[in-house]
Amino acid sequence: MNAINEPPFQPRSGTEAAEVLFNTPVSGEYRHMAVSCSPLAASAAPGQFFQLLCPAPPGEAPFFRRPMSLYGADPASGTVEFLYKVTGTGTRGLATLGSGDRLDMLGPLGHGFTLQPGWRNIVVVGRGAGLATLGPLARAAKARGIGITAILSARRPELVVSAALFREQGAEVLSVTESEGTSDPAQVEVLLRRLIAEGRCDAFFTCGSARLLRVQQSLATEFGLPGQVAMEQQMACGLGMCFCCVREFNVGGSIVHKRVCWDGPVFDMREALP
Ligand SMILES: Cc1cc2nc3c(=O)[nH]c(=O)nc-3n(C[C@H](O)[C@H](O)[C@H](O)COP(=O)(O)OP(=O)(O)OC[C@H]3O[C@@H](n4cnc5c(N)ncnc54)[C@H](O)[C@@H]3O)c2cc1C
Ligand code: FES
């Protein structure tokens, strides 16, 4: 029972059997899935994640839940979306789900991105599956009147996922790829320096590449700009209890250990050790 005057307990996350609405391929490697879920799950914010209990694909048995970032959430319709790369047992299992199937999800979990009221333009730099994590920033920034330039990196042009989502929300999208020879950090640094010089970078947001993180950290220090990074780390519980996701961070010159699932997954870019 709650003490007098104590507000009623409000869970921040929970488990549920969400109903799959669609789960369709978007390229040779990625799938886009939407589920109908509770208001709590649909209240998830950009940068937060869910622990998904992936069904077993034929002949395999995924152990532990798999962390998956929020790709979209609509509290009005009670839906959340995921964009995932099929890499191993768990995601192969996810790929077997079809409309009407149930997906056991735990979430929303972790601390997501923050957008400061004074910012007018932000730069989003992502690579690979990190583009899924950054995707929901497109809608969140537009809703706050913040302009976005998205530098989206991948091995090949067809793997630049999230580009349509950013464009729909009015962002300028610059795709850089290995196959076109445009994605190495030195070339991305040239793009970033141009954006900074044009006054179009009040903050950096990044996920998916240690090399691109280093470039942004260096520019953030040089120009005194803030930044946030969503860290990807293998996880077990996702709830801060098992310490399997601990990484080192540099906080004010001291090495500090933090749990990516509990203290993050979004961190101040200056603290991150790539
Ligand atoms: C907070 C968070 C959010 C994530 N969001 C997304 C997302 O939105 N979309 C998406 O496609 N992926 C995302 N990932 C990565 C995703 O969780 C892994 O790809 C997935 O767990 C792989 O499971 P699997 O069983 O299919 O493959 P496994 O057989 O477990 O692994 C296949 C390969 O992927 C590597 N791997 C597994 N887990 C991770 C991880 N967490 N980080 C880096 N490499 C890993 C393994 O070392 C192995 O080489 C996220 C990870 C975290 C920690
Ligand atoms: S995954 Fe268990 S503490 Fe982070």
Tab-separated table of C-alpha atoms in Angstrom, residues 95-218:
chain	number	residue	atom	x	y	z
A	95	ALA	CA	12.154	-12.574	-39.257
A	96	THR	CA	9.772	-15.567	-39.024
A	97	LEU	CA	7.036	-13.450	-37.398
A	98	GLY	CA	4.036	-12.509	-39.496
A	99	SER	CA	0.924	-10.399	-39.127
A	100	GLY	CA	-1.159	-11.560	-36.138
A	101	ASP	CA	1.731	-13.354	-34.378
A	102	ARG	CA	2.663	-12.425	-30.808
A	103	LEU	CA	5.968	-10.851	-29.804
A	104	ASP	CA	6.996	-10.909	-26.146
A	105	MET	CA	8.616	-7.531	-25.423
A	106	LEU	CA	10.121	-5.967	-22.300
A	107	GLY	CA	10.355	-2.198	-22.259
A	108	PRO	CA	10.699	0.640	-22.865
A	109	LEU	CA	14.187	0.524	-21.347
A	110	GLY	CA	17.126	2.878	-20.855
A	111	HIS	CA	17.697	6.589	-21.272
A	112	GLY	CA	17.115	8.044	-24.718
A	113	PHE	CA	18.208	11.187	-26.595
A	114	THR	CA	17.498	14.690	-25.321
A	115	LEU	CA	16.838	17.732	-27.518
A	116	GLN	CA	17.590	21.151	-25.985
A	117	PRO	CA	15.039	23.938	-26.618
A	118	GLY	CA	17.686	26.397	-27.894
A	119	TRP	CA	18.946	24.177	-30.719
A	120	ARG	CA	18.004	25.150	-34.279
A	121	ASN	CA	19.948	22.540	-36.292
A	122	ILE	CA	21.410	19.181	-35.361
A	123	VAL	CA	23.607	16.737	-37.247
A	124	VAL	CA	22.881	13.019	-37.125
A	125	VAL	CA	25.684	10.652	-38.138
A	126	GLY	CA	24.957	6.927	-38.259
A	127	ARG	CA	26.224	3.730	-39.767
A	128	GLY	CA	24.712	0.301	-40.365
A	129	ALA	CA	22.110	-0.780	-37.820
A	130	GLY	CA	22.851	2.457	-35.931
A	131	LEU	CA	20.693	4.193	-38.535
A	132	ALA	CA	17.674	2.420	-37.008
A	133	THR	CA	18.437	3.832	-33.557
A	134	LEU	CA	18.799	7.375	-34.926
A	135	GLY	CA	15.664	7.206	-37.119
A	136	PRO	CA	13.102	8.395	-34.545
A	137	LEU	CA	15.123	11.575	-33.978
A	138	ALA	CA	13.763	12.720	-37.346
A	139	ARG	CA	10.175	13.111	-36.091
A	140	ALA	CA	11.199	14.298	-32.608
A	141	ALA	CA	13.392	17.102	-33.984
A	142	LYS	CA	10.825	18.210	-36.558
A	143	ALA	CA	8.134	18.376	-33.862
A	144	ARG	CA	10.379	20.825	-31.967
A	145	GLY	CA	11.200	22.913	-35.046
A	146	ILE	CA	14.814	21.696	-35.138
A	147	GLY	CA	16.390	21.176	-38.569
A	148	ILE	CA	18.383	18.009	-39.267
A	149	THR	CA	21.218	17.073	-41.543
A	150	ALA	CA	21.582	13.287	-41.572
A	151	ILE	CA	24.844	11.715	-42.717
A	152	LEU	CA	23.926	8.069	-43.261
A	153	SER	CA	26.739	5.590	-43.839
A	154	ALA	CA	26.600	2.021	-45.105
A	155	ARG	CA	28.551	-0.493	-47.153
A	156	ARG	CA	26.331	-0.069	-50.217
A	157	PRO	CA	23.617	2.450	-51.235
A	158	GLU	CA	20.746	-0.061	-50.828
A	159	LEU	CA	21.764	-0.570	-47.164
A	160	VAL	CA	21.282	3.113	-46.268
A	161	VAL	CA	18.158	2.486	-44.200
A	162	SER	CA	16.180	5.341	-42.566
A	163	ALA	CA	16.943	7.755	-45.434
A	164	ALA	CA	13.262	7.931	-46.471
A	165	LEU	CA	12.170	8.573	-42.890
A	166	PHE	CA	14.607	11.483	-42.526
A	167	ARG	CA	13.603	12.944	-45.910
A	168	GLU	CA	9.874	12.677	-45.066
A	169	GLN	CA	10.561	14.811	-42.009
A	170	GLY	CA	12.338	17.475	-44.069
A	171	ALA	CA	15.922	16.521	-43.216
A	172	GLU	CA	18.774	16.939	-45.658
A	173	VAL	CA	20.181	13.444	-46.214
A	174	LEU	CA	23.788	12.859	-47.239
A	175	SER	CA	24.396	9.164	-47.987
A	176	VAL	CA	27.982	7.954	-47.839
A	177	THR	CA	28.992	4.404	-48.760
A	178	GLU	CA	32.054	2.201	-48.997
A	179	SER	CA	31.155	1.012	-52.504
A	180	GLU	CA	31.113	4.623	-53.740
A	181	GLY	CA	34.284	5.476	-51.797
A	182	THR	CA	32.610	8.301	-49.852
A	183	SER	CA	32.314	6.923	-46.320
A	184	ASP	CA	35.798	7.061	-44.854
A	185	PRO	CA	36.140	9.246	-41.732
A	186	ALA	CA	38.317	11.873	-43.464
A	187	GLN	CA	35.588	12.545	-46.060
A	188	VAL	CA	32.853	12.616	-43.410
A	189	GLU	CA	34.972	15.093	-41.446
A	190	VAL	CA	34.999	17.412	-44.480
A	191	LEU	CA	31.177	17.294	-44.579
A	192	LEU	CA	30.941	17.954	-40.848
A	193	ARG	CA	33.348	20.901	-40.988
A	194	ARG	CA	31.232	22.433	-43.748
A	195	LEU	CA	28.041	22.058	-41.690
A	196	ILE	CA	29.709	23.598	-38.641
A	197	ALA	CA	31.024	26.514	-40.727
A	198	GLU	CA	27.481	27.088	-42.096
A	199	GLY	CA	26.073	27.216	-38.545
A	200	ARG	CA	24.061	24.027	-39.083
A	201	CYS	CA	25.404	21.976	-36.193
A	202	ASP	CA	24.240	22.874	-32.694
A	203	ALA	CA	24.804	19.263	-31.576
A	204	PHE	CA	25.922	15.846	-32.843
A	205	PHE	CA	23.903	12.630	-32.545
A	206	THR	CA	25.564	9.391	-33.485
A	207	CYS	CA	25.338	5.589	-33.415
A	208	GLY	CA	26.943	2.622	-35.123
A	209	SER	CA	30.553	3.584	-35.863
A	210	ALA	CA	33.502	3.994	-33.495
A	211	ARG	CA	35.532	5.704	-36.236
A	212	LEU	CA	32.838	8.288	-36.972
A	213	LEU	CA	32.355	8.794	-33.223
A	214	ARG	CA	36.052	9.703	-32.889
A	215	VAL	CA	35.749	12.282	-35.691
A	216	GLN	CA	32.773	13.912	-33.982
A	217	GLN	CA	34.428	13.860	-30.559
A	218	SER	CA	37.420	15.648	-31.991
